[in-house]
CSV table of C-alpha atoms and ligand atoms in Angstrom, one decimal:
chain,number,residue,atom,x,y,z
Y,1,UNK,CA,25.8,-119.2,64.0
Y,2,UNK,CA,23.3,-116.9,66.1
Y,3,UNK,CA,24.6,-113.6,68.0
Y,4,UNK,CA,24.2,-112.5,71.6
Y,5,UNK,CA,24.8,-109.7,73.6
Y,6,UNK,CA,25.6,-109.5,77.3
Y,7,UNK,CA,23.3,-108.0,79.8
Y,8,UNK,CA,23.6,-107.7,83.9
Y,9,UNK,CA,20.9,-106.0,86.0
Y,10,UNK,CA,23.8,-105.5,88.2
Y,11,UNK,CA,27.6,-105.9,88.2
Y,12,UNK,CA,31.3,-103.5,88.4
Y,13,UNK,CA,31.3,-101.4,85.0
Y,14,UNK,CA,35.1,-103.2,84.7
Y,15,UNK,CA,32.9,-106.5,83.9
Y,16,UNK,CA,33.0,-107.3,80.5
Y,17,UNK,CA,29.5,-106.9,79.8
Y,18,UNK,CA,27.7,-104.5,77.1
Y,19,UNK,CA,24.5,-103.6,78.9
Y,20,UNK,CA,23.7,-102.8,82.2
Y,21,UNK,CA,20.0,-102.4,83.8
Y,22,UNK,CA,16.9,-104.1,83.8
Y,23,UNK,CA,16.9,-107.7,81.5
Y,24,UNK,CA,14.0,-106.2,79.8
Y,25,UNK,CA,15.4,-103.4,78.5
Y,26,UNK,CA,18.5,-105.2,77.1
Y,27,UNK,CA,16.2,-107.6,75.6
Y,28,UNK,CA,14.4,-104.9,73.7
Y,29,UNK,CA,17.8,-103.3,72.6
Y,30,UNK,CA,18.8,-106.6,71.2
Y,31,UNK,CA,15.4,-107.3,69.4
Y,32,UNK,CA,16.0,-103.7,68.1
Y,33,UNK,CA,19.6,-104.0,66.5
Y,34,UNK,CA,18.9,-107.4,65.3
Y,35,UNK,CA,20.3,-109.9,67.5
Y,36,UNK,CA,19.4,-113.7,68.0
Y,37,UNK,CA,19.5,-113.8,71.8
Y,38,UNK,CA,21.0,-112.2,75.4
Y,39,UNK,CA,23.1,-113.9,77.6
Y,40,UNK,CA,21.8,-113.1,81.0
Y,41,UNK,CA,24.5,-112.2,83.8
Y,42,UNK,CA,23.0,-112.7,87.2
Y,43,UNK,CA,24.1,-112.4,91.0
Y,44,UNK,CA,21.1,-114.7,91.6
Y,45,UNK,CA,18.0,-115.6,89.8
Y,46,UNK,CA,15.8,-113.2,91.6
Y,47,UNK,CA,18.0,-110.5,90.2
Y,48,UNK,CA,15.1,-110.3,87.3
Y,49,UNK,CA,11.1,-111.4,87.1
Y,50,UNK,CA,11.6,-114.9,85.6
Y,51,UNK,CA,8.1,-114.7,84.2
Y,52,UNK,CA,8.2,-111.1,82.6
Y,53,UNK,CA,11.9,-112.2,80.8
Y,54,UNK,CA,10.5,-115.5,79.8
Y,55,UNK,CA,7.6,-113.9,78.0
Y,56,UNK,CA,9.4,-111.0,76.7
Y,57,UNK,CA,12.3,-113.2,75.0
Y,58,UNK,CA,9.6,-115.7,73.4
Y,59,UNK,CA,7.6,-112.7,72.1
Y,60,UNK,CA,10.3,-111.0,70.6
Y,61,UNK,CA,11.8,-114.5,69.3
Y,62,UNK,CA,15.1,-114.0,71.0
Y,63,UNK,CA,17.1,-116.6,72.7
Y,64,UNK,CA,18.9,-116.6,76.5
Y,65,UNK,CA,21.8,-118.8,75.5
Y,66,UNK,CA,23.4,-119.4,78.8
Y,67,UNK,CA,23.0,-118.1,82.3
Y,68,UNK,CA,26.6,-115.9,83.5
Y,69,UNK,CA,27.3,-117.1,87.2
Y,70,UNK,CA,30.7,-115.3,87.8
Y,71,UNK,CA,29.4,-113.5,90.7
Y,72,UNK,CA,29.1,-116.1,93.0
Y,73,UNK,CA,32.8,-116.2,93.5
Y,74,UNK,CA,32.9,-112.5,93.8
Y,75,UNK,CA,30.7,-113.6,97.0
Y,76,UNK,CA,33.2,-116.4,98.2
Y,77,UNK,CA,31.1,-119.4,96.7
Y,78,UNK,CA,33.3,-121.7,94.5
Y,79,UNK,CA,33.4,-125.3,93.8
Y,80,UNK,CA,37.2,-125.6,94.7
Y,81,UNK,CA,36.7,-123.8,98.2
Y,82,UNK,CA,38.4,-125.8,101.2
Y,83,UNK,CA,35.3,-125.1,103.5
Y,84,UNK,CA,32.5,-128.2,102.5
Y,85,UNK,CA,30.2,-125.6,103.7
Y,86,UNK,CA,31.4,-123.1,101.4
Y,87,UNK,CA,31.1,-125.6,98.2
Y,88,UNK,CA,27.3,-126.9,99.4
Y,89,UNK,CA,26.6,-123.2,99.1
Y,90,UNK,CA,28.1,-122.6,95.5
Y,91,UNK,CA,26.6,-125.8,94.2
Y,92,UNK,CA,23.1,-124.7,95.9
Y,93,UNK,CA,23.5,-121.3,94.0
Y,94,UNK,CA,24.5,-123.1,90.7
Y,95,UNK,CA,21.3,-125.6,91.2
Y,96,UNK,CA,19.0,-121.9,91.8
Y,97,UNK,CA,20.6,-120.9,88.5
Y,98,UNK,CA,20.0,-124.2,86.7
Y,99,UNK,CA,16.5,-124.1,88.1
Y,100,UNK,CA,15.9,-120.7,86.1
Y,101,UNK,CA,17.7,-121.9,83.1
Y,102,UNK,CA,15.3,-124.8,82.7
Y,103,UNK,CA,12.5,-122.3,82.6
Y,104,UNK,CA,14.1,-120.0,80.0
Y,105,UNK,CA,15.6,-122.7,77.9
Y,106,UNK,CA,19.0,-121.4,78.1
Y,107,UNK,CA,22.5,-123.0,79.8
Y,108,UNK,CA,24.3,-122.4,83.0
Y,109,UNK,CA,28.0,-120.9,82.8
Y,110,UNK,CA,30.7,-122.9,85.0
Y,111,UNK,CA,33.6,-120.2,85.0
Y,112,UNK,CA,35.1,-118.4,87.8
Y,113,UNK,CA,32.4,-120.1,90.3
Y,114,UNK,CA,35.1,-123.1,90.0
Y,115,UNK,CA,37.1,-121.1,92.4
Y,116,UNK,CA,41.1,-121.6,92.5
Y,117,UNK,CA,43.3,-124.8,94.2
Y,118,UNK,CA,46.3,-122.6,95.5
Y,119,UNK,CA,49.9,-123.0,95.7
Y,120,UNK,CA,50.3,-126.3,97.9
Y,121,UNK,CA,50.4,-129.6,96.0
Y,122,UNK,CA,48.3,-131.8,98.2
Y,123,UNK,CA,45.8,-128.9,98.9
Y,124,UNK,CA,45.8,-128.3,95.1
Y,125,UNK,CA,44.6,-132.2,94.1
Y,126,UNK,CA,42.4,-132.1,96.8
Y,127,UNK,CA,40.8,-129.0,95.8
Y,128,UNK,CA,40.6,-130.2,92.0
Y,129,UNK,CA,38.9,-133.2,93.1
Y,130,UNK,CA,36.2,-130.8,94.8
Y,131,UNK,CA,35.6,-129.1,91.8
Y,132,UNK,CA,35.2,-132.1,90.1
Y,133,UNK,CA,32.6,-133.5,92.3
Y,134,UNK,CA,30.8,-130.1,92.1
Y,135,UNK,CA,30.3,-130.2,88.7
Y,136,UNK,CA,29.4,-133.5,88.6
Y,137,UNK,CA,26.4,-133.0,91.1
Y,138,UNK,CA,25.5,-130.1,89.0
Y,139,UNK,CA,25.8,-132.0,85.9
Y,140,UNK,CA,23.5,-134.5,86.8
Y,141,UNK,CA,21.4,-131.7,88.6
Y,142,UNK,CA,21.0,-130.0,85.3
Y,143,UNK,CA,20.6,-133.4,83.3
Y,144,UNK,CA,17.2,-134.2,85.2
Y,145,UNK,CA,15.8,-130.7,84.0
Y,146,UNK,CA,17.6,-130.7,80.4
Y,147,UNK,CA,19.7,-127.8,81.1
Y,148,UNK,CA,23.7,-127.8,79.4
Y,149,UNK,CA,26.5,-126.4,81.7
Y,150,UNK,CA,29.4,-124.7,79.7
Y,151,UNK,CA,32.6,-124.9,81.3
Y,152,UNK,CA,35.1,-122.1,80.4
Y,153,UNK,CA,38.5,-122.0,80.3
Y,154,UNK,CA,40.1,-119.1,81.4
Y,155,UNK,CA,43.4,-117.0,81.6
Y,156,UNK,CA,46.1,-117.4,84.1
Y,157,UNK,CA,45.5,-113.7,86.1
Y,158,UNK,CA,41.6,-114.8,86.7
Y,159,UNK,CA,41.7,-118.3,87.7
Y,160,UNK,CA,44.8,-120.8,88.5
Y,161,UNK,CA,43.7,-124.3,86.8
Y,162,UNK,CA,42.1,-125.1,83.3
Y,163,UNK,CA,43.7,-122.1,81.1
Y,164,UNK,CA,43.0,-124.0,77.7
Y,165,UNK,CA,40.5,-125.7,75.6
Y,166,UNK,CA,42.6,-128.8,75.6
Y,167,UNK,CA,42.3,-129.0,79.3
Y,168,UNK,CA,38.8,-128.1,79.9
Y,169,UNK,CA,38.4,-130.7,77.2
Y,170,UNK,CA,39.6,-133.4,79.6
Y,171,UNK,CA,37.8,-132.5,82.6
Y,172,UNK,CA,34.5,-133.0,80.0
Y,173,UNK,CA,35.9,-136.3,79.1
Y,174,UNK,CA,36.7,-137.3,82.5
Y,175,UNK,CA,33.0,-136.5,84.1
Y,176,UNK,CA,31.6,-138.1,80.8
Y,177,UNK,CA,28.3,-135.9,81.1
Y,178,UNK,CA,26.8,-135.7,77.6
Y,179,UNK,CA,25.3,-131.9,79.2
Y,180,UNK,CA,28.5,-130.6,79.9
Y,181,UNK,CA,29.9,-128.6,76.8
Y,182,UNK,CA,32.9,-126.1,76.2
Y,183,UNK,CA,32.6,-122.5,76.5
Y,184,UNK,CA,35.3,-121.0,74.3
Y,185,UNK,CA,35.9,-117.4,75.0
Y,186,UNK,CA,38.4,-115.8,72.3
Y,187,UNK,CA,39.8,-113.2,74.9
Y,188,UNK,CA,41.4,-116.2,77.1
Y,189,UNK,CA,42.1,-118.4,74.2
Y,190,UNK,CA,44.2,-115.5,72.9
Y,191,UNK,CA,46.4,-115.5,76.4
Y,192,UNK,CA,46.4,-119.1,76.9
Y,193,UNK,CA,46.0,-121.4,73.9
Y,194,UNK,CA,48.9,-121.9,71.6
Y,195,UNK,CA,46.5,-122.0,68.3
Y,196,UNK,CA,43.2,-120.6,68.1
Y,197,UNK,CA,42.2,-122.6,64.9
Y,198,UNK,CA,43.7,-125.7,66.0
Y,199,UNK,CA,42.4,-125.2,69.6
Y,200,UNK,CA,38.8,-124.9,68.0
Y,201,UNK,CA,39.4,-127.7,65.7
Y,202,UNK,CA,40.5,-130.0,68.2
Y,203,UNK,CA,37.4,-129.1,71.0
Y,204,UNK,CA,35.4,-130.0,67.9
Y,205,UNK,CA,31.7,-131.3,69.2
Y,206,UNK,CA,32.5,-130.5,72.6
Y,207,UNK,CA,31.9,-126.7,71.7
Y,208,UNK,CA,28.9,-125.7,73.2
Y,209,UNK,CA,29.1,-121.8,73.9
Y,210,UNK,CA,31.7,-119.2,72.2
Y,211,UNK,CA,32.2,-115.6,73.9
Y,212,UNK,CA,33.4,-114.1,70.7
Y,213,UNK,CA,35.7,-110.9,71.9
Y,214,UNK,CA,38.3,-109.1,70.5
Y,215,UNK,CA,42.0,-109.3,71.9
Y,216,UNK,CA,41.3,-105.8,73.8
Y,217,UNK,CA,38.1,-107.4,75.3
Y,218,UNK,CA,36.0,-104.9,73.2
Y,219,UNK,CA,33.5,-106.7,71.1
Y,220,UNK,CA,35.1,-108.1,67.9
Y,221,UNK,CA,36.8,-105.6,65.2
Y,222,UNK,CA,38.3,-103.4,67.6
Y,223,UNK,CA,41.5,-105.0,68.3
Y,224,UNK,CA,44.0,-108.0,66.6
Y,225,UNK,CA,41.9,-111.0,66.8
Y,226,UNK,CA,41.6,-112.7,63.6
Y,227,UNK,CA,37.9,-112.9,63.8
Y,228,UNK,CA,37.8,-114.2,60.1
Y,229,UNK,CA,40.0,-117.5,61.4
Y,230,UNK,CA,38.1,-118.2,64.3
Y,231,UNK,CA,34.7,-117.8,62.3
Y,232,UNK,CA,36.4,-120.0,59.7
Y,233,UNK,CA,37.8,-122.8,62.4
Y,234,UNK,CA,34.2,-122.4,63.9
Y,235,UNK,CA,32.2,-123.3,60.9
Y,236,UNK,CA,34.7,-126.1,60.0
Y,237,UNK,CA,34.0,-127.8,62.8
Y,238,UNK,CA,30.3,-127.8,62.6
Y,239,UNK,CA,29.8,-125.2,65.5
Y,240,UNK,CA,26.0,-123.8,65.2
Y,241,UNK,CA,25.4,-122.2,68.4
Y,242,UNK,CA,25.8,-118.7,70.0
Y,243,UNK,CA,28.2,-116.2,69.4
Y,244,UNK,CA,28.2,-113.7,72.9
Y,245,UNK,CA,29.9,-110.7,72.9
Y,246,UNK,CA,31.3,-110.6,76.5
Y,247,UNK,CA,33.4,-107.5,75.8
Y,248,UNK,CA,33.4,-104.2,77.6
Y,249,UNK,CA,30.5,-101.4,76.8
Y,250,UNK,CA,33.4,-99.3,74.8
Y,251,UNK,CA,33.5,-97.3,73.0
Y,252,UNK,CA,29.6,-97.2,74.7
Y,253,UNK,CA,27.2,-99.7,75.1
Y,254,UNK,CA,25.0,-98.9,72.1
Y,255,UNK,CA,27.9,-98.4,69.6
Y,256,UNK,CA,29.8,-102.0,70.4
Y,257,UNK,CA,26.3,-103.6,70.5
Y,258,UNK,CA,25.6,-101.9,67.0
Y,259,UNK,CA,29.5,-102.4,65.6
Y,260,UNK,CA,30.1,-105.8,66.9
Y,261,UNK,CA,27.2,-106.9,65.3
Y,262,UNK,CA,27.9,-105.2,62.1
Y,263,UNK,CA,31.2,-106.6,62.1
Y,264,UNK,CA,30.6,-110.4,62.7
Y,265,UNK,CA,27.5,-110.7,60.6
Y,266,UNK,CA,29.7,-109.3,57.2
Y,267,UNK,CA,32.4,-111.7,58.1
Y,268,UNK,CA,30.4,-114.5,58.8
Y,269,UNK,CA,28.7,-114.2,55.6
Y,270,UNK,CA,32.1,-113.8,54.1
Y,271,UNK,CA,32.8,-117.4,55.5
Y,272,UNK,CA,29.5,-119.0,54.4
Y,273,UNK,CA,28.3,-119.5,58.3
N,301,LER,C1,33.3,-115.2,82.4
N,301,LER,O1,33.0,-115.5,81.2
N,301,LER,C2,34.5,-114.6,81.9
N,301,LER,O2,35.2,-114.8,80.8
N,301,LER,C3,35.8,-114.3,82.9
N,301,LER,O3,37.1,-113.8,82.6
N,301,LER,C4,34.9,-113.3,83.9
N,301,LER,O4,35.4,-112.1,83.5
N,302,MN,MN1,33.9,-115.5,79.0
C-alpha cells in the first residue's frame, strides 16, 4: 500500500486536510518526508498550475491518487439538488475535475458533492434518482478518458444518505460502471460501520481508495482507531492502493505528516503489507 498526504491551495482551517498552500510546496514536502503521493483538494481545477504540478509530481516520482471535490458542495453545487440547472453545473464542475485528473493520472472523489436528499419521502426518492443519474453521467465521462471515480460513504452528521460501505457498495453494483470504486474513510466508518474489518472484507475488490484517519480525525496513532486491524483487513482484501491522511493538521501540519507516516509505515511492515 502507498501513502499520501492531503493538501489544498485553499480550504478552511477546520477542513481535515494536512497541508495548506501552493500544491508545489505540498509535493516537495511529501517527497522530502518519503510519501508516495499527494491527494489534492481543489475548489476548481484553476486553483493549480496543472502543467507545473504534473511536471513536478513526475520529477519527484509522486502520484496524485485522487482530487477531492467537496468544495463544490460549499458553493451549493450538488448531484441531489432539486434544481436541474444546479445539478447540471455540479456535473460540469466534476467533469472539469475529470479532465484535470486525466492529465494528472489521478481519480476524482464523489463525497459531499452528492448533496442531501432531505426529509420528505417522495422528494428523497426523486433526489436519489437525480444523484444516480448525475453519477452515471460522470462515470461515462470519466471512462472516456480513463479516470476512476471514488464514491465515499460519509457519516450522518455530514450527509443524509450513503453512510456505510455496504450502502455505497449497493450503488456501485447498481450502476455497474467498472470505473466507479469505493472510497473507505475510517473516520466515517468509525461512526457508521458496525465493524470495520468485516466491512472492509465485504467491500473487497470494490475498494479503490482509503482515507486513513484516526477516530478523532487526527493522523493515525493519535486516537483510538485499531489501525493495525484496519491495515490487516485491507491487506487480506488484496487492497494495494493509497492510504491518504485526510486528517486535521494537528498538532501542526509538519508533525502530523511526519508522525502519521512513521506510525503507519511501522504497522504496515508488521502486517507484511
Ligand atoms: C471528504 O473526503 C470527507 O471525508 C468529508 O467528511 C468532508 O470533510
Ligand atoms: Mn474522507
